[in-house]
Amino acid sequence: MTYSTQKQFKKKMLSSLILASLASGAFAVMAAEGDDAAIERITVTTQKRVQAIQDVPVTVTAFTGEMLEQLGIADLDVLSEITPGLVIQEQSPNNPGFVIRGITSDSGSAQSSPRVSVYYNGADVSRSRGSYFELFDIERVEVVKGPQATLFGTAASVGALSVTTRKPQEEFEAAVTLGAGNFAAKNMNGFITGGEQKVQGRLAFTYKERDGYVENIAQHQPDLHGIERTGIRPSLRITPNDDLTLDLVYNFEKNNDTGTAFKSRRFAPTGGDTSPYSFVEASGSPLAQQVFGKSDLGVERTVKDLNLTVNWDLNEQWQLTSISAKRSFDSLEVFDADGTQAWFLEFAEDATGDQFSQELRFNYSGDKLNSFFGISYFDEDGSQLVPFSTEESIYLNCVGQLAALNLPCINPDGTVNILTPLLTEGQAQLLPYQGSYQNFGENKAFSVFADFSYAVTEALELTAGLRYVDEDKTSGYASNFANSVLAKAPLLPVVSTNGEIFSAEGSFDAWLPRFNALYRVNNQLNLYATISKGRRSEVVDVNSARSPTGAIPRITELPAETIWNYEAGIKGSTANNELRYAVSMFYQDYQNFQVTLQDDAGNFYTDNAGNAKNMGIEAELSASLSDDLEWFTNLAWIDAKIDDDSSNGNLAGNRFRLQPEYTAGTGLLHSYELGGEYQLNSSLLYSFRSDIFFEEANAPVAGFDITQGAVQLTSLRFGLENTQQNWSVTLYSSNVFDKKYLVDAGNTGGAFGYPSFVPAAPRLFGIEFTKRFM
């Protein structure tokens, strides 16, 4: 696409967004009065009370569990296709990236803080390696855009993703779904629930497996991007009386995926090419079991979550809510970072984390005043261990330190040059080399918060909220790298601490306000405006530096990243709710914008890129075109950049990583009565995403482009249902037209001049059978 064509395209997209905004207002003006209860209105709990989504003065996108099931959405990353301003990148369940309005939260370091709050049944689970979970037996998903510290805690510096699971019910009900598809896919999920008046239980489960869609020709290694995921969720609801409800939920998930296909574009696999969409030859280290504790490439990950939520109606106006949650994760991922058949850059990541949180909240509901206030405590302790393995001569040759030998790292026929025999007078022997580095983090946060909404008139409601946060942080670092035989120094540019742990502490606090105004033009149209402050807390970065006497701690305290968000929007519907629409426009001002960079050793670290600006428009529209046909669409234009100022160095003027400038999604949900007891159900989902950068540098790595052009995806479901016998058979397909595109590029290998490229899933299809029991 030429520059002029891109410019015209951008103008057209921006015009479309503006027209959508104007059209939404016009729909409200033209709406005819009718039956206000004709179609059920969507309710959310974003402001800690049940409200119609139209009455919430913030930008929020919500989906019911029924809608997710109709669209066949069971993975977090697919939410990106139906949510404006949201991108979820999944290399693996161990490495998800959450992006709201251009701001990415994906660092696995135990020392850094997340930007996006991920909430699971009201508890913060934002730590990157523990935040991914399966979407099964879901009641509701809410995506809240903009800083929401008052509503969702300290991590919601740019927004929050909140998932609520279904709770037990008194009436007996059960369902089971069995499925099969290409790449030997198999899946099973379901639930059973029931009880008596005071005690009800529910058991939900999911299991799915699929062979890898990227062929791996290395011996004794699996094809990559295969999955095996198990989830089980028993829950108990106790209602001693009409005023008191206790919900106890335990969630267990186990992942055993075959790993990510990092493909080199410098060297081809044996008999292959450098296309990221062809087969790979990824074998890892011959010493994998010894060094990494796992012989195969892939991910072994376990997540455990226990949540107790108590809701006590003290009287008609006051309610007390207590949320106690404990979560732990243990994840080991072994990956071939160079993306070649050479024993060159073989890494693993062993991440663990434990957290406990407690929130106590009082809610007050009056004629004019609605408020909530309370306290919360959050304690997390985590670590990220990164082992490394290589063969010395291969490593030194591949990074160019043995250029005098005039031998390539990998020969044109795919064979690897192991140079040790040349350097040891013909004695054929390998020189294995290994080491590791590890970071630690402990964070304790105490918060006090209050939020008040007051109806000044019947039309005007004003909201003010404030959260005070007090944090204590401890960061640690250790590394253990011996000198190599050939280089007489550690191969990676890491100053070894010889296993000694360096640590540092810091205490920080902040006041985070929000102000909202909601104006009800009439029963169908609301206008709102908001000003809010977000914060990604200070980072105490600890690693090692060299001194005449050996390694010493190098401690850097990065200032807090603060965000002021200014936003205005409209929300409305026709009188009978057949047409619903929402449009928002926002401007965000960042100070001390933190970016994730890589050093020469492949370490990811957080740095201060200065100031940044972000502005955009988001629009959502949904309509009931008939009793049998629902349509929805969303559009977003987001211009997210680091300020083009010389003080921001090489990143000045660059776009934020992973954020497309334009996104659009549309879908249809259709049902058709065949007569008698049979019904046809179908859904269609189409999404568009403009080009993205995978790195903040916005530049090629080692001469290779690390961007992804515009992507269009289509998903389709078509099923036959027996409404009397409660069974259905459904055919499904995602990426129907088999589009080839990248999930990521650059990665760890990029720091060594070997950027790797990760392909997205090809066309997947299959069949599912569901039976319900009532």
Tab-separated table of C-alpha atoms in Angstrom, residues 570-773:
chain	number	residue	atom	x	y	z
A	570	ILE	CA	-22.798	9.115	24.376
A	571	LYS	CA	-24.812	5.994	25.087
A	572	GLY	CA	-28.283	5.348	23.872
A	573	SER	CA	-30.941	3.060	22.526
A	574	THR	CA	-34.317	3.162	20.889
A	575	ALA	CA	-37.321	3.036	23.175
A	576	ASN	CA	-37.772	-0.715	22.806
A	577	ASN	CA	-33.988	-1.309	22.994
A	578	GLU	CA	-33.904	-2.786	19.493
A	579	LEU	CA	-31.004	-0.476	18.660
A	580	ARG	CA	-28.147	0.197	21.102
A	581	TYR	CA	-25.158	2.443	20.484
A	582	ALA	CA	-22.205	3.991	22.265
A	583	VAL	CA	-19.498	6.388	21.086
A	584	SER	CA	-16.573	7.710	23.125
A	585	MET	CA	-13.697	10.076	22.407
A	586	PHE	CA	-10.654	10.171	24.669
A	587	TYR	CA	-7.339	11.921	25.163
A	588	GLN	CA	-4.630	10.537	27.454
A	589	ASP	CA	-1.466	12.253	28.674
A	590	TYR	CA	1.356	10.029	29.979
A	591	GLN	CA	4.262	11.080	32.105
A	592	ASN	CA	7.331	8.815	32.499
A	593	PHE	CA	5.999	6.320	29.997
A	594	GLN	CA	7.604	2.953	30.767
A	595	VAL	CA	8.620	0.676	27.903
A	596	THR	CA	9.894	-2.892	27.904
A	597	LEU	CA	13.248	-3.249	26.131
A	598	GLN	CA	15.859	-5.985	25.721
A	599	ASP	CA	19.534	-5.805	26.530
A	600	ASP	CA	22.308	-7.682	24.707
A	601	ALA	CA	21.834	-10.726	26.931
A	602	GLY	CA	18.189	-11.085	26.004
A	603	ASN	CA	17.025	-9.736	29.377
A	604	PHE	CA	13.776	-7.788	29.219
A	605	TYR	CA	13.879	-4.668	31.345
A	606	THR	CA	11.725	-1.607	31.971
A	607	ASP	CA	12.940	1.846	30.958
A	608	ASN	CA	11.588	5.373	30.972
A	609	ALA	CA	10.727	6.613	27.462
A	610	GLY	CA	9.569	10.054	28.610
A	611	ASN	CA	6.132	11.415	27.796
A	612	ALA	CA	3.470	10.094	25.452
A	613	LYS	CA	0.070	11.038	24.109
A	614	ASN	CA	-2.866	8.884	23.150
A	615	MET	CA	-6.162	9.857	21.576
A	616	GLY	CA	-8.929	8.021	19.840
A	617	ILE	CA	-12.553	7.333	19.064
A	618	GLU	CA	-14.447	4.128	19.807
A	619	ALA	CA	-17.929	3.258	18.580
A	620	GLU	CA	-20.251	0.325	19.214
A	621	LEU	CA	-23.597	-0.397	17.590
A	622	SER	CA	-25.913	-3.377	17.967
A	623	ALA	CA	-29.396	-3.991	16.660
A	624	SER	CA	-32.165	-6.558	16.729
A	625	LEU	CA	-33.024	-6.625	13.049
A	626	SER	CA	-35.807	-9.127	13.650
A	627	ASP	CA	-36.917	-11.641	16.261
A	628	ASP	CA	-34.373	-14.053	14.761
A	629	LEU	CA	-31.459	-11.817	13.759
A	630	GLU	CA	-29.026	-9.819	15.931
A	631	TRP	CA	-26.266	-7.627	14.489
A	632	PHE	CA	-23.399	-5.839	16.207
A	633	THR	CA	-20.408	-3.825	15.045
A	634	ASN	CA	-17.553	-1.855	16.563
A	635	LEU	CA	-15.006	0.619	15.244
A	636	ALA	CA	-11.949	2.223	16.794
A	637	TRP	CA	-9.331	4.748	15.759
A	638	ILE	CA	-6.430	5.031	18.220
A	639	ASP	CA	-3.433	7.296	17.689
A	640	ALA	CA	-1.000	6.177	20.387
A	641	LYS	CA	2.537	7.539	20.195
A	642	ILE	CA	5.539	8.514	22.247
A	643	ASP	CA	5.980	12.286	22.072
A	644	ASP	CA	8.061	13.418	19.125
A	645	ASP	CA	10.523	15.224	21.362
A	646	SER	CA	14.313	14.966	21.305
A	647	SER	CA	14.309	14.224	25.049
A	648	ASN	CA	12.649	10.887	24.272
A	649	GLY	CA	15.699	9.683	22.337
A	650	ASN	CA	15.419	7.067	19.623
A	651	LEU	CA	11.796	6.282	20.517
A	652	ALA	CA	10.577	9.842	19.872
A	653	GLY	CA	7.486	9.858	17.652
A	654	ASN	CA	7.163	6.063	17.594
A	655	ARG	CA	3.829	4.269	17.720
A	656	PHE	CA	3.016	2.016	20.650
A	657	ARG	CA	3.697	-1.662	20.033
A	658	LEU	CA	0.904	-4.147	19.247
A	659	GLN	CA	-1.688	-1.385	18.745
A	660	PRO	CA	-3.332	-1.038	15.319
A	661	GLU	CA	-4.432	2.454	14.393
A	662	TYR	CA	-7.754	1.174	13.050
A	663	THR	CA	-9.866	-1.777	14.118
A	664	ALA	CA	-13.331	-2.900	13.145
A	665	GLY	CA	-15.458	-5.896	13.947
A	666	THR	CA	-18.949	-6.967	13.037
A	667	GLY	CA	-21.057	-10.023	13.690
A	668	LEU	CA	-24.446	-11.630	13.085
A	669	LEU	CA	-26.371	-13.996	15.351
A	670	HIS	CA	-29.236	-15.773	13.593
A	671	SER	CA	-31.817	-18.378	14.541
A	672	TYR	CA	-34.480	-19.842	12.259
A	673	GLU	CA	-37.444	-22.014	13.207
A	674	LEU	CA	-37.724	-24.967	10.851
A	675	GLY	CA	-41.062	-25.951	12.262
A	676	GLY	CA	-41.790	-28.556	14.859
A	677	GLU	CA	-38.953	-28.966	17.306
A	678	TYR	CA	-35.988	-28.042	15.110
A	679	GLN	CA	-34.131	-24.732	14.814
A	680	LEU	CA	-31.123	-23.526	12.829
A	681	ASN	CA	-28.602	-21.377	14.722
A	682	SER	CA	-25.713	-19.577	13.067
A	683	SER	CA	-23.200	-16.831	13.753
A	684	LEU	CA	-20.743	-14.883	11.626
A	685	LEU	CA	-17.845	-12.819	12.953
A	686	TYR	CA	-15.606	-10.576	10.843
A	687	SER	CA	-12.732	-8.450	12.156
A	688	PHE	CA	-10.260	-6.015	10.622
A	689	ARG	CA	-7.004	-4.747	12.094
A	690	SER	CA	-4.605	-2.293	10.458
A	691	ASP	CA	-0.820	-2.725	10.590
A	692	ILE	CA	1.090	-2.975	13.869
A	693	PHE	CA	4.665	-2.760	15.162
A	694	PHE	CA	5.929	-5.556	17.383
A	695	GLU	CA	8.610	-3.426	19.050
A	696	GLU	CA	8.682	0.135	20.396
A	697	ALA	CA	11.701	0.823	18.164
A	698	ASN	CA	9.399	0.761	15.081
A	699	ALA	CA	12.459	-0.304	13.080
A	700	PRO	CA	13.861	-3.445	11.466
A	701	VAL	CA	15.922	-5.801	13.631
A	702	ALA	CA	19.093	-7.136	12.005
A	703	GLY	CA	17.690	-5.996	8.666
A	704	PHE	CA	14.354	-7.820	9.069
A	705	ASP	CA	11.002	-6.088	9.123
A	706	ILE	CA	9.143	-6.778	12.360
A	707	THR	CA	5.733	-5.402	11.496
A	708	GLN	CA	2.485	-7.042	10.530
A	709	GLY	CA	0.288	-5.594	7.822
A	710	ALA	CA	-3.483	-5.305	7.952
A	711	VAL	CA	-5.327	-8.494	8.891
A	712	GLN	CA	-8.905	-9.539	8.144
A	713	LEU	CA	-10.385	-12.617	9.839
A	714	THR	CA	-13.709	-14.394	9.520
A	715	SER	CA	-15.272	-17.018	11.794
A	716	LEU	CA	-18.448	-18.988	11.164
A	717	ARG	CA	-20.728	-21.325	13.123
A	718	PHE	CA	-23.768	-23.220	11.813
A	719	GLY	CA	-25.851	-25.595	13.909
A	720	LEU	CA	-29.042	-27.622	14.143
A	721	GLU	CA	-30.885	-27.645	17.496
A	722	ASN	CA	-33.691	-29.834	18.801
A	723	THR	CA	-35.531	-27.553	21.221
A	724	GLN	CA	-37.631	-30.352	22.709
A	725	GLN	CA	-34.886	-32.894	23.351
A	726	ASN	CA	-32.307	-30.180	24.150
A	727	TRP	CA	-29.467	-31.227	21.862
A	728	SER	CA	-27.588	-29.477	19.098
A	729	VAL	CA	-24.945	-30.213	16.472
A	730	THR	CA	-22.723	-27.334	15.324
A	731	LEU	CA	-20.139	-26.963	12.575
A	732	TYR	CA	-17.549	-24.260	13.158
A	733	SER	CA	-14.530	-22.645	11.527
A	734	SER	CA	-12.173	-19.854	12.550
A	735	ASN	CA	-9.931	-17.983	10.106
A	736	VAL	CA	-12.216	-19.317	7.403
A	737	PHE	CA	-10.103	-17.986	4.511
A	738	ASP	CA	-6.854	-19.328	5.994
A	739	LYS	CA	-5.124	-15.946	6.268
A	740	LYS	CA	-1.417	-16.035	7.078
A	741	TYR	CA	-0.230	-13.454	9.586
A	742	LEU	CA	2.136	-13.072	12.535
A	743	VAL	CA	1.390	-13.116	16.245
A	744	ASP	CA	4.784	-11.648	17.136
A	745	ALA	CA	8.244	-10.821	15.774
A	746	GLY	CA	11.603	-9.867	17.259
A	747	ASN	CA	11.444	-11.666	20.597
A	748	THR	CA	14.491	-12.809	22.598
A	749	GLY	CA	16.517	-13.723	19.499
A	750	GLY	CA	16.270	-10.142	18.269
A	751	ALA	CA	18.718	-8.972	20.936
A	752	PHE	CA	21.371	-11.224	19.359
A	753	GLY	CA	20.643	-10.284	15.760
A	754	TYR	CA	18.406	-13.321	15.243
A	755	PRO	CA	14.837	-11.973	15.338
A	756	SER	CA	12.260	-14.737	15.394
A	757	PHE	CA	8.781	-14.775	13.899
A	758	VAL	CA	5.695	-16.448	15.353
A	759	PRO	CA	2.858	-17.456	12.997
A	760	ALA	CA	-0.805	-17.226	13.971
A	761	ALA	CA	-3.194	-20.150	13.736
A	762	PRO	CA	-4.341	-21.212	10.253
A	763	ARG	CA	-7.913	-22.197	9.450
A	764	LEU	CA	-9.335	-24.374	12.231
A	765	PHE	CA	-12.615	-26.232	11.835
A	766	GLY	CA	-14.610	-28.940	13.521
A	767	ILE	CA	-17.928	-30.211	14.820
A	768	GLU	CA	-19.505	-30.094	18.289
A	769	PHE	CA	-22.405	-31.959	19.882
A	770	THR	CA	-24.161	-30.485	22.939
A	771	LYS	CA	-26.753	-32.110	25.172
A	772	ARG	CA	-28.563	-30.263	27.978
A	773	PHE	CA	-30.344	-31.880	30.922
